Structure formats: C-alpha cells, structure tokens
Short mmCIF file of C-alpha atoms and ligand atoms in Angstrom, two decimals:
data_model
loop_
_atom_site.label_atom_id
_atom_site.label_comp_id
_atom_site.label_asym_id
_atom_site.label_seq_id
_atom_site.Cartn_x
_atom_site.Cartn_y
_atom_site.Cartn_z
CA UNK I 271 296.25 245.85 248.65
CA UNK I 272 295.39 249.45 247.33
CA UNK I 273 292.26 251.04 249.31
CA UNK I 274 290.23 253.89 247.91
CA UNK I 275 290.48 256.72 249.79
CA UNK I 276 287.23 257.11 251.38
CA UNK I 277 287.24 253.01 252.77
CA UNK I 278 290.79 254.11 253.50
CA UNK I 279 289.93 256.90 255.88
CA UNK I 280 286.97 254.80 257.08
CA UNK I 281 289.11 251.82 258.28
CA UNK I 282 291.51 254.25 259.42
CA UNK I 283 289.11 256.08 261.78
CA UNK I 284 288.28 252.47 263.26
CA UNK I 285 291.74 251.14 263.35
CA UNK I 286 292.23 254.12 265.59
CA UNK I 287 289.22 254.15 267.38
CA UNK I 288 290.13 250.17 268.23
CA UNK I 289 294.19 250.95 269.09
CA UNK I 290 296.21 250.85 272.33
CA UNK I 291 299.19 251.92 269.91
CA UNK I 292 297.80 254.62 267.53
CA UNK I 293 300.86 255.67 265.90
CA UNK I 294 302.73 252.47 265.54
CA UNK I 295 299.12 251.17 264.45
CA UNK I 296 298.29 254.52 261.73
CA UNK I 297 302.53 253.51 260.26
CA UNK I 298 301.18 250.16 259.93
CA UNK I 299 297.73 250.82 257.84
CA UNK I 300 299.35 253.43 255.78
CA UNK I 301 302.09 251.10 255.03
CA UNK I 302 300.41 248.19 254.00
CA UNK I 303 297.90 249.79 252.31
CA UNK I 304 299.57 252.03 249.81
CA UNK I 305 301.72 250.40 247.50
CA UNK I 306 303.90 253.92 246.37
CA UNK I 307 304.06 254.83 249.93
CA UNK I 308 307.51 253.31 250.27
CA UNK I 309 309.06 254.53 253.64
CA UNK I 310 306.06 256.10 256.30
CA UNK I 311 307.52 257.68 259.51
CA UNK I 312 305.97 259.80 262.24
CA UNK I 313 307.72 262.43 263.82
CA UNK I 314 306.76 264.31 267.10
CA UNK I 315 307.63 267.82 268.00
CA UNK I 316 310.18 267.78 271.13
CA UNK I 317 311.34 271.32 271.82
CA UNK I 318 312.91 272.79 268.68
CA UNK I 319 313.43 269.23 267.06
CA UNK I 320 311.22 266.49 265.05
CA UNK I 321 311.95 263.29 266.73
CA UNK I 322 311.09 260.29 264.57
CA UNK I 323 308.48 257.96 266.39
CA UNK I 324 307.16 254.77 264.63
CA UNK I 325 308.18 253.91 261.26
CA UNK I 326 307.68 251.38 258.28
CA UNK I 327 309.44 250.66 255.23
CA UNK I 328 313.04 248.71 254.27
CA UNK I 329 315.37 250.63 255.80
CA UNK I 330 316.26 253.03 258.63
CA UNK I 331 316.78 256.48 258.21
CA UNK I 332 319.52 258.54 259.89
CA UNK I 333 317.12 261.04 260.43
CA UNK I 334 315.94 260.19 263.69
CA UNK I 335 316.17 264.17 264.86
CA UNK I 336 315.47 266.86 262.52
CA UNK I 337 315.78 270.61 263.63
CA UNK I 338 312.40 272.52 263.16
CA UNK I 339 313.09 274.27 259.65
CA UNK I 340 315.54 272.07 258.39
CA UNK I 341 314.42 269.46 255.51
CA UNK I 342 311.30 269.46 253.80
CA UNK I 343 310.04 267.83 257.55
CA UNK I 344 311.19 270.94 259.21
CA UNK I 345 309.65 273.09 256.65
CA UNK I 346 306.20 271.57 257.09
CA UNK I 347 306.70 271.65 261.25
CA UNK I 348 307.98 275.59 260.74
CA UNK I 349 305.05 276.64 258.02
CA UNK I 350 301.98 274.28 259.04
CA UNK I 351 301.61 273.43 255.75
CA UNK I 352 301.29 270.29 254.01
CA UNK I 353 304.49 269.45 251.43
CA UNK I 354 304.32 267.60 248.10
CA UNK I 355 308.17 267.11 246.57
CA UNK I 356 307.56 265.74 243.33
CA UNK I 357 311.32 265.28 242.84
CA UNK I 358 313.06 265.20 245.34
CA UNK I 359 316.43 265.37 243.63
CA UNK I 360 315.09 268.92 242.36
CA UNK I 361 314.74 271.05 246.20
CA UNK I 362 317.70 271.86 247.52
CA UNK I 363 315.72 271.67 250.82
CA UNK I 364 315.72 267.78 250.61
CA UNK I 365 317.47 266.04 253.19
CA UNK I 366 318.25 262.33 251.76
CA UNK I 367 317.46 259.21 253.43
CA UNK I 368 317.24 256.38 251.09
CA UNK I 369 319.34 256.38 247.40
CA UNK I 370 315.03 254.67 246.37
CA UNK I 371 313.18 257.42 247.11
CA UNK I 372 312.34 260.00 244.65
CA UNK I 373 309.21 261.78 245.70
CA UNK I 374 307.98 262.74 249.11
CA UNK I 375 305.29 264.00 251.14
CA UNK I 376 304.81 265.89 254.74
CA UNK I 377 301.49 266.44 256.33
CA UNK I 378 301.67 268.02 259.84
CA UNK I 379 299.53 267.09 263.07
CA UNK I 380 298.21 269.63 265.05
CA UNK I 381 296.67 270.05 267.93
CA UNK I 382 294.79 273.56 268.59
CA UNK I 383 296.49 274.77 265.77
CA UNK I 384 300.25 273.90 267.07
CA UNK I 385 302.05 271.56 265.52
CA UNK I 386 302.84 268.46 267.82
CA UNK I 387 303.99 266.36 265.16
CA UNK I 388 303.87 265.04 261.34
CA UNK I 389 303.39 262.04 258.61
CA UNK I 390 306.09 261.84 256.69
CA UNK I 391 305.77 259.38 253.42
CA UNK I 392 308.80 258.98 250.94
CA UNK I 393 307.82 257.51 247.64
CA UNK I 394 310.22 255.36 245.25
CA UNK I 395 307.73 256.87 242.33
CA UNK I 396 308.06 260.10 241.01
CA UNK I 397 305.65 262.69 241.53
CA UNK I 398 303.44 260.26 243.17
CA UNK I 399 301.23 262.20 245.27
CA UNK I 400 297.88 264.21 244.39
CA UNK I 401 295.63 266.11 246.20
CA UNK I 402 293.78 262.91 247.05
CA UNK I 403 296.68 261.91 249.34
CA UNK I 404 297.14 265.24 250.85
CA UNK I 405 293.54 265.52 251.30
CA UNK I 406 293.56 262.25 252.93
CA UNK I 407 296.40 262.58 255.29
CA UNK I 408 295.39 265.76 256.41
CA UNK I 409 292.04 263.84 257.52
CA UNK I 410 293.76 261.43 259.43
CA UNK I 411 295.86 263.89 260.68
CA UNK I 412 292.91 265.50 262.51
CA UNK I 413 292.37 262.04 263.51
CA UNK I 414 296.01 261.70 265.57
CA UNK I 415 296.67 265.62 266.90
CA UNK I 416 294.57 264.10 270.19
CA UNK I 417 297.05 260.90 270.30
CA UNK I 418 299.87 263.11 270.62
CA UNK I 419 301.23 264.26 274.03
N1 SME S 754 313.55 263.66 253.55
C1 SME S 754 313.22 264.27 254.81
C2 SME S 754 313.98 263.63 255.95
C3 SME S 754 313.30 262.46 256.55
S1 SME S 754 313.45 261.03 255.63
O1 SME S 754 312.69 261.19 254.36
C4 SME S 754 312.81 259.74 256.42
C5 SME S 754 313.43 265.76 254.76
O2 SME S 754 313.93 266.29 253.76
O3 SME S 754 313.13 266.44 255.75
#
C-alpha cells in the first residue's frame, strides 16, 4: 500500500499517539507503507555512537554501532541535517550494508535541538527520495524526539 503523504503523517501521528512501542511501531508504518523504502532502521545517540534500535527490511545490517561522524548516519547525527544520497555508490562517505540498496536517506531526531537519535531509510531505487520524503520524515521526526530517552 502507498499512502500520500499528508494521510501518511496523519495515521502516523495516531499510530503514535495509540503506541506502547513507538519506535518499533513508527519502523513498522514506514515499512509497510512505502514500497521504495526498502531497509528502515532507527538509531539512538549513546555517547559518541549511533546504536541501531528497531529495524525493518530483509536483512540485517552489520551496522549495529556507528561512530558519530562516520557514514552518511554519522554525518546527519554530527551536522543536524537531513541527508539525501541519490547514489550511494557515488559518496565516498557511504558505509555499505546491503549489495540492494542504491539510494539512501537520514533524517535526525532531536530533542531541544540535540540530536538523540535518527531515521535511517535505504532504498533499492535510485535517487528515490524528494523533498516530500524529507519533508515528511522530518515531521514525524518532531513527532519521536519526546519518545527518545
Ligand atoms: N549506510 C549507512 C549505514 C547504515 S545502513 O544503511 C543500515 C551509512 O552510510 O551511514
């Protein structure tokens, strides 16, 4: 099923508003809901290190600890900043998980302006995120900086 964004980010909001697990629960919407969003992790900050938390897709990824500006999910943790990778096979700052993937995106979480964590989506398309899914996570990123302790 493939949700326009605005219904997305309304079911999202009650999805979380009705969860006793938000971030296994927010892995689980985004998953299922997005049919290029082929791998959909959640890291949290832990000292100077992104430790992955929930995830969803075919395979585990050896990246289960990522050093704050290391990858393209240590860049986003290090600038605050949302990153698109078009291709990913074209920044050296790509750390690989799955041979699939070929496009990626990173959308931090923060929590009075710190960042406590991030969404981390890895595409099997090519350049397949827009604005619209930046614009998106970043909303339902607001939604989870409270979820994270
Ligand atoms: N590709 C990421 C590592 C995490 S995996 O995509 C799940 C990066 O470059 O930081």
């Amino acid at each position: 099923m493939f949700l326009d964004y605005e219904t997305a980010e309304k079911e999202m909001q009650s999805v979380i508003d009705g969860s006793s697990n938000v971030l296994e629960d927010v892995v689980d919407f985004l998953y299922k809901n997005f049919d290029y969003y082929s791998w959909v992790g959640i890291y949290t900050v832990e000292n100077n290190e992104l430790v992955l938390g929930p995830w969803r897709g075919p395979h585990a990824t050896e990246h289960t600890r990522i050093p704050i500006g290391s990858g393209i999910c240590g860049a986003a943790a290090s600038s605050g900043k949302t990153e698109i990778v078009p291709d990913v096979k074209s920044d050296g700052r790509y750390l690989s998980c799955f041979v699939s993937t070929k496009s990626e995106i990173v959308v931090p979480i923060k929590k009075q302006d710190m960042v406590v964590g991030e969404i981390d989506i890895d595409s099997d398309k090519r350049d397949a995120f827009t604005k619209m899914d930046s614009l998106f996570l970043e909303k339902v990123s607001d939604m989870l900086g409270e979820h994270i302790h």
